[in-house]
XYZ file of N, CA, C and O in Angstrom:
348
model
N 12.351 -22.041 -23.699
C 13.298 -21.436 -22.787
C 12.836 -20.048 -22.352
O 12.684 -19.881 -21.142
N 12.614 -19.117 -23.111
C 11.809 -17.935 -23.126
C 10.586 -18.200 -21.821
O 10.618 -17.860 -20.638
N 9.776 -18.779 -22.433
C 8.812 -19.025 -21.119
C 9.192 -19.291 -19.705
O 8.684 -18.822 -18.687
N 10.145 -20.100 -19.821
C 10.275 -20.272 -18.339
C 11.195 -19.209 -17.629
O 11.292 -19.241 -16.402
N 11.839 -18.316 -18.335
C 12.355 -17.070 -17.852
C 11.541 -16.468 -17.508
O 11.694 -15.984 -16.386
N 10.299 -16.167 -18.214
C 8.828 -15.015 -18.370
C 8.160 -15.847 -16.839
O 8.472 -14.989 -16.014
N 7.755 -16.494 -16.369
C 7.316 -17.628 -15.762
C 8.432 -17.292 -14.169
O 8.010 -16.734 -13.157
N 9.955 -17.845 -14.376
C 10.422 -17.259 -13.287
C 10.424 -15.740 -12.560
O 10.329 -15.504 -11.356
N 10.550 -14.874 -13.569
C 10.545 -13.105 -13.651
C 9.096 -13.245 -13.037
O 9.250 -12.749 -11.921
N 7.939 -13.591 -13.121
C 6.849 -13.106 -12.989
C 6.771 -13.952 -11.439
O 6.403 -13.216 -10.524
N 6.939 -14.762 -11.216
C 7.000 -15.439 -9.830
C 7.929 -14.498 -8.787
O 7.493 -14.401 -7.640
N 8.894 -13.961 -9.038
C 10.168 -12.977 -8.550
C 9.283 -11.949 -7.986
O 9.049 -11.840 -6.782
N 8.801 -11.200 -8.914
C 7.902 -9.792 -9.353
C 6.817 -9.921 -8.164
O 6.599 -9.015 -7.360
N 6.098 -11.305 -8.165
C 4.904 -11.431 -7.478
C 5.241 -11.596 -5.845
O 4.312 -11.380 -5.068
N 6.199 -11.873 -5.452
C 7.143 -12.144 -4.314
C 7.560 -10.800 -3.735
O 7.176 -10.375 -2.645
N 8.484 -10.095 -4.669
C 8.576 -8.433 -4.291
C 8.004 -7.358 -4.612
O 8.569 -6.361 -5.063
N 6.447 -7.537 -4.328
C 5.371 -6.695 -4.587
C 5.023 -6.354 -3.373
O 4.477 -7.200 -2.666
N 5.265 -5.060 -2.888
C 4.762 -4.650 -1.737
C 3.636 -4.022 -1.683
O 3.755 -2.976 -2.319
N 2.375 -4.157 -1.146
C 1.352 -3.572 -0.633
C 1.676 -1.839 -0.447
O 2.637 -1.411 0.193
N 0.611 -0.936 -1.182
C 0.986 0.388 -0.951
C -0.107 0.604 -0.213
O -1.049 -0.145 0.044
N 0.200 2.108 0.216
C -0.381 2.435 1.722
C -1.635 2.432 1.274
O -2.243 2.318 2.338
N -2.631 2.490 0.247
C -3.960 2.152 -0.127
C -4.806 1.094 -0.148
O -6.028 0.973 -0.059
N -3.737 0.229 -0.308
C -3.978 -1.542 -0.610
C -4.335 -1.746 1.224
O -5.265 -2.301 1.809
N -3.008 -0.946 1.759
C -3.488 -1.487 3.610
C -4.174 -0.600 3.917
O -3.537 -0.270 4.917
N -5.343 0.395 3.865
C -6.242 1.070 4.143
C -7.334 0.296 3.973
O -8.192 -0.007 4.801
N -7.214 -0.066 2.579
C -8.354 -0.898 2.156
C -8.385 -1.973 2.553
O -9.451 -2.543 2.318
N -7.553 -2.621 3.154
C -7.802 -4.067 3.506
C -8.205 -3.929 4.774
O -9.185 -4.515 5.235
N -7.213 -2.872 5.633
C -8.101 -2.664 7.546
C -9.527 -2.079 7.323
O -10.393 -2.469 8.105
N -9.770 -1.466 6.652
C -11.355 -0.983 6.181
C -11.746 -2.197 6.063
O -12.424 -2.461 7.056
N -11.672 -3.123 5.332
C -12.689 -4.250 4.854
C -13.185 -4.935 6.236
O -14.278 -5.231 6.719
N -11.727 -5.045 6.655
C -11.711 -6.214 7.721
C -12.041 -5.834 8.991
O -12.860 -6.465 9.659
N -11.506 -4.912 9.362
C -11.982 -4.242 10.877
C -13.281 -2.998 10.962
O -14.051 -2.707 11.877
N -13.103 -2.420 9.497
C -14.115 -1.087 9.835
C -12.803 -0.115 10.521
O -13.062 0.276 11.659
N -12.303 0.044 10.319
C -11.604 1.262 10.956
C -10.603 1.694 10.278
O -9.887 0.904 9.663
N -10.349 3.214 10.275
C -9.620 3.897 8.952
C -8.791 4.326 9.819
O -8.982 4.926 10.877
N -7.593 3.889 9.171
C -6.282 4.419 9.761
C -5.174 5.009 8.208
O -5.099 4.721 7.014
N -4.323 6.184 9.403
C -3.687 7.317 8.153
C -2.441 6.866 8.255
O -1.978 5.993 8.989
N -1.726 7.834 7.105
C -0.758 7.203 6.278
C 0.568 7.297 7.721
O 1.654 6.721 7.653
N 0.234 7.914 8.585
C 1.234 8.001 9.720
C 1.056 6.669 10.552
O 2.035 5.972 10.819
N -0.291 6.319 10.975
C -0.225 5.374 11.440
C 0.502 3.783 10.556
O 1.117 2.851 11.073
N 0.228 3.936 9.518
C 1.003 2.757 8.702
C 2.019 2.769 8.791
O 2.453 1.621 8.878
N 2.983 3.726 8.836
C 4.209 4.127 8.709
C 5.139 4.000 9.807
O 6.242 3.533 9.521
N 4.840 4.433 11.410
C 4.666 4.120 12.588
C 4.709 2.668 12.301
O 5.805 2.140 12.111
N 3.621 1.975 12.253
C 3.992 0.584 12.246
C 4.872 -0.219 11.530
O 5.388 -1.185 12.092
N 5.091 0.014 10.496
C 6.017 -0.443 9.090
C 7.382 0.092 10.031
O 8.056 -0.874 10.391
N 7.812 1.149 10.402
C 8.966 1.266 11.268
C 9.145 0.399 12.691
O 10.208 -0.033 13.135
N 7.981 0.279 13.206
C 8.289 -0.745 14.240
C 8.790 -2.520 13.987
O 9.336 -3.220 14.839
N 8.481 -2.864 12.824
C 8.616 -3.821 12.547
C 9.840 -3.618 11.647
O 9.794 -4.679 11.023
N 10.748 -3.059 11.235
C 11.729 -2.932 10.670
C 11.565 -2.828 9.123
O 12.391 -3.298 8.340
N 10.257 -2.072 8.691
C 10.148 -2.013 7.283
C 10.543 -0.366 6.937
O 9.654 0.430 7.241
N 11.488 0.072 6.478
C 11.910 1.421 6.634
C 12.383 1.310 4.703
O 13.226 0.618 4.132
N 11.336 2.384 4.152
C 11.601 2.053 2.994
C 12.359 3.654 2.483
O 12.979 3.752 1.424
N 12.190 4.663 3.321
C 13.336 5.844 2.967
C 13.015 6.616 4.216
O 12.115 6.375 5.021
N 14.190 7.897 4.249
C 14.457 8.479 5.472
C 13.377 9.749 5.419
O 13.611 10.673 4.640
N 12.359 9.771 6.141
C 11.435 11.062 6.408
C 12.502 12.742 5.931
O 13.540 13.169 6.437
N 11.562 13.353 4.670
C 12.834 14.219 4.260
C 11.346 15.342 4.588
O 10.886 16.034 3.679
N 10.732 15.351 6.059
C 9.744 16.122 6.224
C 10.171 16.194 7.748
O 9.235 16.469 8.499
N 10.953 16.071 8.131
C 11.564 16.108 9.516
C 11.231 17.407 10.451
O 11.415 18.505 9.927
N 10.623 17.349 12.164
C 10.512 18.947 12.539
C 12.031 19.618 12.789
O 13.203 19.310 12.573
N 11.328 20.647 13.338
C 12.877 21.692 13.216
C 12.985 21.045 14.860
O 13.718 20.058 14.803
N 12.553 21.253 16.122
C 13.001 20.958 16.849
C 13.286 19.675 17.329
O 12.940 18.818 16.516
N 13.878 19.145 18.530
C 14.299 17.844 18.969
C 13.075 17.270 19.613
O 12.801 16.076 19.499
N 12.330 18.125 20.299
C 11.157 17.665 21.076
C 9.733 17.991 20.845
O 8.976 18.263 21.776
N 9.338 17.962 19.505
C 8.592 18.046 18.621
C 7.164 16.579 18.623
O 7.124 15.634 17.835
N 6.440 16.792 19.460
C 5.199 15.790 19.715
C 4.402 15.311 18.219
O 3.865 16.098 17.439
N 4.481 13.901 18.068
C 3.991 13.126 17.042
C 2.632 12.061 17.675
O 2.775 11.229 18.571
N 1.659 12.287 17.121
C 0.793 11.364 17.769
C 0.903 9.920 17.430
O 1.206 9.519 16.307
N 0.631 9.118 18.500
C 1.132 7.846 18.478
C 0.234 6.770 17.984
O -0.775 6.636 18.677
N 0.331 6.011 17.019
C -0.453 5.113 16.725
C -1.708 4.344 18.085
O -1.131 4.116 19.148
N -2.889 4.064 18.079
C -3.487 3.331 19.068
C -3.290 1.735 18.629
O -3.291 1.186 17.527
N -3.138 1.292 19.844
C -2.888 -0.363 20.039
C -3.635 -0.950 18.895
O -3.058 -1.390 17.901
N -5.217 -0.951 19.081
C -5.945 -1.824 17.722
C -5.452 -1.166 16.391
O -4.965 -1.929 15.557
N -5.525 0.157 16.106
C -5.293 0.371 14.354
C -3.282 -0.404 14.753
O -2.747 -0.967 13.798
N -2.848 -0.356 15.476
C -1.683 -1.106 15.212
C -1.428 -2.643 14.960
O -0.490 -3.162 14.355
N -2.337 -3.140 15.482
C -2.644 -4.340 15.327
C -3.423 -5.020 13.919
O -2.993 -5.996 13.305
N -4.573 -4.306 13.605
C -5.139 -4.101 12.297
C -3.989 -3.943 11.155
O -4.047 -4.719 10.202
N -2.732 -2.775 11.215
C -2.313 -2.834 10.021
C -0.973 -3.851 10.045
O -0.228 -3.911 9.067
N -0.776 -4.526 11.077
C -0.023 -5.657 11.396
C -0.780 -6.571 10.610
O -0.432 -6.685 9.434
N -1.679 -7.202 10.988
C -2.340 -8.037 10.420
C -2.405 -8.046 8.628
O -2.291 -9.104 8.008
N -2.586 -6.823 7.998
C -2.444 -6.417 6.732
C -1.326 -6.617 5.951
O -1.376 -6.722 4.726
N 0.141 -6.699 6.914
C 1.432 -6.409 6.396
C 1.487 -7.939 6.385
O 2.063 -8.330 5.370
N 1.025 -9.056 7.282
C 1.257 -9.916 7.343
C 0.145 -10.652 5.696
O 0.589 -11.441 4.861
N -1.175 -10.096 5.714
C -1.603 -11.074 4.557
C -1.009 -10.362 3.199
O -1.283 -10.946 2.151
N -0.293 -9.267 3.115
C 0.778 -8.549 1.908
C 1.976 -9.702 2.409
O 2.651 -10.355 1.612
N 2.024 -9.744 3.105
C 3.677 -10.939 3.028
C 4.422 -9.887 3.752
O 4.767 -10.437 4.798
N 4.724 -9.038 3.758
C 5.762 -7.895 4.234
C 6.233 -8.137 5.317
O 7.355 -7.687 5.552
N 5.562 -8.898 6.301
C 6.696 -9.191 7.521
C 5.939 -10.870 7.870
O 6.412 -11.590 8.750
């Protein structure tokens, strides 16, 4: 009985294991050659509705310029979130 608790828990665990922002560096590195930063992951993880806490690094003003992810590293760490399972 024990086992198959240990056995379900570990199947659970392996299911809600999310990829950290190193794991998807390293995987768009492997796969594309191209290094993308922890903004650009983040940027994307918000476009797709993965919002895992509220930016507590916020600017002071309203119209405060953020550079915008480029189309391929967006696509690259899409691709990443998808072989992590995450979306």
């Amino acid at each position: 009985m024990r086992q198959q608790i240990f056995d379900l828990r570990s199947r659970t665990y392996a299911k809600l294991k999310k990829a950290t922002y190193e794991e998807i560096k390293a995987y768009v590195l492997e796969h594309t050659g191209m290094k993308v930063s922890n903004l650009n992951i983040a940027q994307t993880k918000q476009k797709y509705g993965i919002i895992e806490r509220e930016n507590y690094n916020k600017p002071k003003s309203e119209n405060a310029r953020q550079p915008q992810c480029p189309p391929e590293k967006e696509a690259a760490i899409k691709e990443a979130l998808k072989y992590f399972k995450m979306i």
